[in-house]
PDB file of C-alpha atoms in Angstrom:
ATOM      1  CA  ILE A   1      15.804 -18.114  -0.848  1.00  0.00           C
ATOM      2  CA  TYR A   2      13.233 -20.779  -1.643  1.00  0.00           C
ATOM      3  CA  LEU A   3      14.108 -23.623  -4.011  1.00  0.00           C
ATOM      4  CA  ALA A   4      11.043 -24.917  -5.820  1.00  0.00           C
ATOM      5  CA  GLY A   5      10.378 -27.996  -7.881  1.00  0.00           C
ATOM      6  CA  LYS A   6      10.073 -31.715  -7.439  1.00  0.00           C
ATOM      7  CA  GLY A   7      12.596 -33.020  -4.917  1.00  0.00           C
ATOM      8  CA  ARG A   8      13.204 -29.594  -3.396  1.00  0.00           C
ATOM      9  CA  ARG A   9      10.446 -27.308  -2.013  1.00  0.00           C
ATOM     10  CA  TYR A  10      12.463 -25.845   0.818  1.00  0.00           C
ATOM     11  CA  PHE A  11      13.998 -22.617   2.088  1.00  0.00           C
ATOM     12  CA  TYR A  12      17.728 -22.745   1.470  1.00  0.00           C
ATOM     13  CA  ALA A  13      19.245 -19.443   2.571  1.00  0.00           C
ATOM     14  CA  VAL A  14      18.678 -15.863   3.670  1.00  0.00           C
ATOM     15  CA  PHE A  15      20.417 -12.623   2.693  1.00  0.00           C
ATOM     16  CA  GLY A  16      20.284  -8.892   3.279  1.00  0.00           C
ATOM     17  CA  ILE A  17      19.515  -6.134   0.815  1.00  0.00           C
ATOM     18  CA  GLN A  18      22.588  -3.921   0.718  1.00  0.00           C
ATOM     19  CA  GLU A  19      21.104  -0.811  -0.884  1.00  0.00           C
ATOM     20  CA  GLN A  20      17.907   0.764  -2.154  1.00  0.00           C
ATOM     21  CA  ILE A  21      16.315  -1.130  -5.019  1.00  0.00           C
ATOM     22  CA  LYS A  22      16.870   0.701  -8.300  1.00  0.00           C
ATOM     23  CA  PRO A  23      16.673   0.182 -12.071  1.00  0.00           C
ATOM     24  CA  MET A  24      19.019  -2.607 -13.164  1.00  0.00           C
ATOM     25  CA  ASN A  25      20.947  -0.367 -15.531  1.00  0.00           C
ATOM     26  CA  ALA A  26      22.023   1.563 -12.412  1.00  0.00           C
ATOM     27  CA  VAL A  27      23.230  -1.551 -10.559  1.00  0.00           C
ATOM     28  CA  THR A  28      26.922  -2.268 -10.951  1.00  0.00           C
ATOM     29  CA  THR A  29      28.647  -5.512 -10.043  1.00  0.00           C
ATOM     30  CA  GLN A  30      32.214  -6.711  -9.806  1.00  0.00           C
ATOM     31  CA  CYS A  31      31.940  -8.880 -12.901  1.00  0.00           C
ATOM     32  CA  GLU A  32      29.510  -6.749 -14.921  1.00  0.00           C
ATOM     33  CA  ILE A  33      27.138  -9.730 -15.178  1.00  0.00           C
ATOM     34  CA  TRP A  34      24.025  -7.695 -15.947  1.00  0.00           C
ATOM     35  CA  GLU A  35      23.582  -8.149 -19.661  1.00  0.00           C
ATOM     36  CA  GLU A  36      20.939  -6.416 -21.771  1.00  0.00           C
ATOM     37  CA  ASN A  37      18.636  -9.475 -22.123  1.00  0.00           C
ATOM     38  CA  PHE A  38      18.713 -10.103 -18.378  1.00  0.00           C
ATOM     39  CA  ASN A  39      17.769  -6.480 -17.727  1.00  0.00           C
ATOM     40  CA  ARG A  40      14.694  -6.796 -19.949  1.00  0.00           C
ATOM     41  CA  VAL A  41      13.253  -9.448 -17.618  1.00  0.00           C
ATOM     42  CA  PHE A  42      14.469  -8.085 -14.279  1.00  0.00           C
ATOM     43  CA  LYS A  43      13.974  -4.323 -14.356  1.00  0.00           C
ATOM     44  CA  LEU A  44      14.878  -3.629 -10.707  1.00  0.00           C
ATOM     45  CA  GLY A  45      17.714  -4.885  -8.532  1.00  0.00           C
ATOM     46  CA  SER A  46      20.020  -4.363  -5.596  1.00  0.00           C
ATOM     47  CA  SER A  47      23.310  -5.697  -4.346  1.00  0.00           C
ATOM     48  CA  ILE A  48      23.003  -8.248  -1.550  1.00  0.00           C
ATOM     49  CA  ASP A  49      25.150  -9.179   1.428  1.00  0.00           C
ATOM     50  CA  ASN A  50      25.176 -11.324   4.575  1.00  0.00           C
ATOM     51  CA  ILE A  51      24.286 -14.502   2.698  1.00  0.00           C
ATOM     52  CA  GLU A  52      23.597 -17.354   5.116  1.00  0.00           C
ATOM     53  CA  ILE A  53      23.075 -20.842   3.692  1.00  0.00           C
ATOM     54  CA  PHE A  54      21.184 -22.962   6.197  1.00  0.00           C
ATOM     55  CA  ASN A  55      22.935 -26.061   7.566  1.00  0.00           C
ATOM     56  CA  HIS A  56      19.654 -27.897   7.073  1.00  0.00           C
ATOM     57  CA  PRO A  57      17.141 -26.662   4.502  1.00  0.00           C
ATOM     58  CA  ILE A  58      13.743 -25.676   5.908  1.00  0.00           C
ATOM     59  CA  ILE A  59      11.193 -28.004   4.347  1.00  0.00           C
ATOM     60  CA  LEU A  60       7.974 -26.218   3.433  1.00  0.00           C
ATOM     61  CA  ASP A  61       5.660 -28.818   4.936  1.00  0.00           C
ATOM     62  CA  GLU A  62       1.925 -28.428   5.506  1.00  0.00           C
ATOM     63  CA  THR A  63       2.382 -27.163   9.080  1.00  0.00           C
ATOM     64  CA  LEU A  64       4.660 -24.320   8.007  1.00  0.00           C
ATOM     65  CA  ARG A  65       2.545 -23.515   4.919  1.00  0.00           C
ATOM     66  CA  ASN A  66      -0.521 -23.085   7.121  1.00  0.00           C
ATOM     67  CA  LYS A  67       1.321 -20.562   9.326  1.00  0.00           C
ATOM     68  CA  LEU A  68       2.476 -18.313   6.465  1.00  0.00           C
ATOM     69  CA  SER A  69       0.081 -15.463   5.712  1.00  0.00           C
ATOM     70  CA  PHE A  70       1.371 -14.767   2.186  1.00  0.00           C
ATOM     71  CA  ILE A  71       0.091 -18.220   1.162  1.00  0.00           C
ATOM     72  CA  SER A  72      -3.586 -17.339   1.021  1.00  0.00           C
ATOM     73  CA  ASP A  73      -4.648 -20.349  -1.076  1.00  0.00           C
ATOM     74  CA  LYS A  74      -3.470 -23.299   1.011  1.00  0.00           C
ATOM     75  CA  LYS A  75      -4.741 -25.839  -1.550  1.00  0.00           C
ATOM     76  CA  ASN A  76      -2.779 -24.351  -4.475  1.00  0.00           C
ATOM     77  CA  TRP A  77       0.087 -23.031  -2.354  1.00  0.00           C
ATOM     78  CA  GLY A  78       2.742 -23.529  -5.031  1.00  0.00           C
ATOM     79  CA  LEU A  79       1.257 -20.691  -7.079  1.00  0.00           C
ATOM     80  CA  HIS A  80       2.511 -18.236  -4.444  1.00  0.00           C
ATOM     81  CA  PHE A  81       6.100 -19.120  -5.352  1.00  0.00           C
ATOM     82  CA  ARG A  82       5.793 -18.430  -9.082  1.00  0.00           C
ATOM     83  CA  ILE A  83       6.714 -14.805  -8.504  1.00  0.00           C
ATOM     84  CA  GLY A  84      10.518 -14.738  -8.493  1.00  0.00           C
ATOM     85  CA  ILE A  85      10.866 -12.189  -5.714  1.00  0.00           C
ATOM     86  CA  ARG A  86       8.374 -11.271  -3.050  1.00  0.00           C
ATOM     87  CA  SER A  87       8.316  -9.255   0.127  1.00  0.00           C
ATOM     88  CA  LEU A  88       7.470 -11.129   3.321  1.00  0.00           C
ATOM     89  CA  SER A  89       5.887  -9.746   6.444  1.00  0.00           C
ATOM     90  CA  ASP A  90       7.961  -9.799   9.615  1.00  0.00           C
ATOM     91  CA  HIS A  91       5.593 -12.472  10.942  1.00  0.00           C
ATOM     92  CA  ASP A  92       6.155 -14.791   7.971  1.00  0.00           C
ATOM     93  CA  TYR A  93       9.914 -14.233   8.078  1.00  0.00           C
ATOM     94  CA  GLU A  94       9.963 -15.064  11.788  1.00  0.00           C
ATOM     95  CA  MET A  95       7.888 -18.230  11.201  1.00  0.00           C
ATOM     96  CA  ILE A  96      10.365 -19.432   8.571  1.00  0.00           C
ATOM     97  CA  MET A  97      13.433 -18.558  10.644  1.00  0.00           C
ATOM     98  CA  ALA A  98      11.946 -20.206  13.751  1.00  0.00           C
ATOM     99  CA  SER A  99      12.010 -23.433  11.746  1.00  0.00           C
ATOM    100  CA  THR A 100      15.825 -23.270  11.613  1.00  0.00           C
ATOM    101  CA  GLY A 101      15.950 -23.944  15.342  1.00  0.00           C
ATOM    102  CA  LYS A 102      17.655 -20.626  16.073  1.00  0.00           C
TER     103      LYS A 102
END
C-alpha cells in the first residue's frame, strides 16, 4: 500500500490477495460495505488477508524510484501512482521489501 500526497509519499503496508479477482457484485464482506456507487467505480475486487503494516514506512526516495521498473518516467514519477491498483513485478516487489530491512 502506497500513501501518496504531500507529507507522505511512502509505502505503508503489504497484504495478500485471498481469492481470485472477480466482479464486485460477486464479492461479499462481513459488513456488506460494497454499495452500488462504489461498485460503479471499482468493478473488480477480492478479499485480502495477511495485512502487515510496516513499523517504519518505506520512503519512496530517488534511489528507490530509480530501481523500480514500473516507474518508466523518472522525472514525472508521481504519475505512475495515479492508478489506484497496479500489479508489480517480483523484482519491484523485492526492491521495495528490501527497503524494510528484512
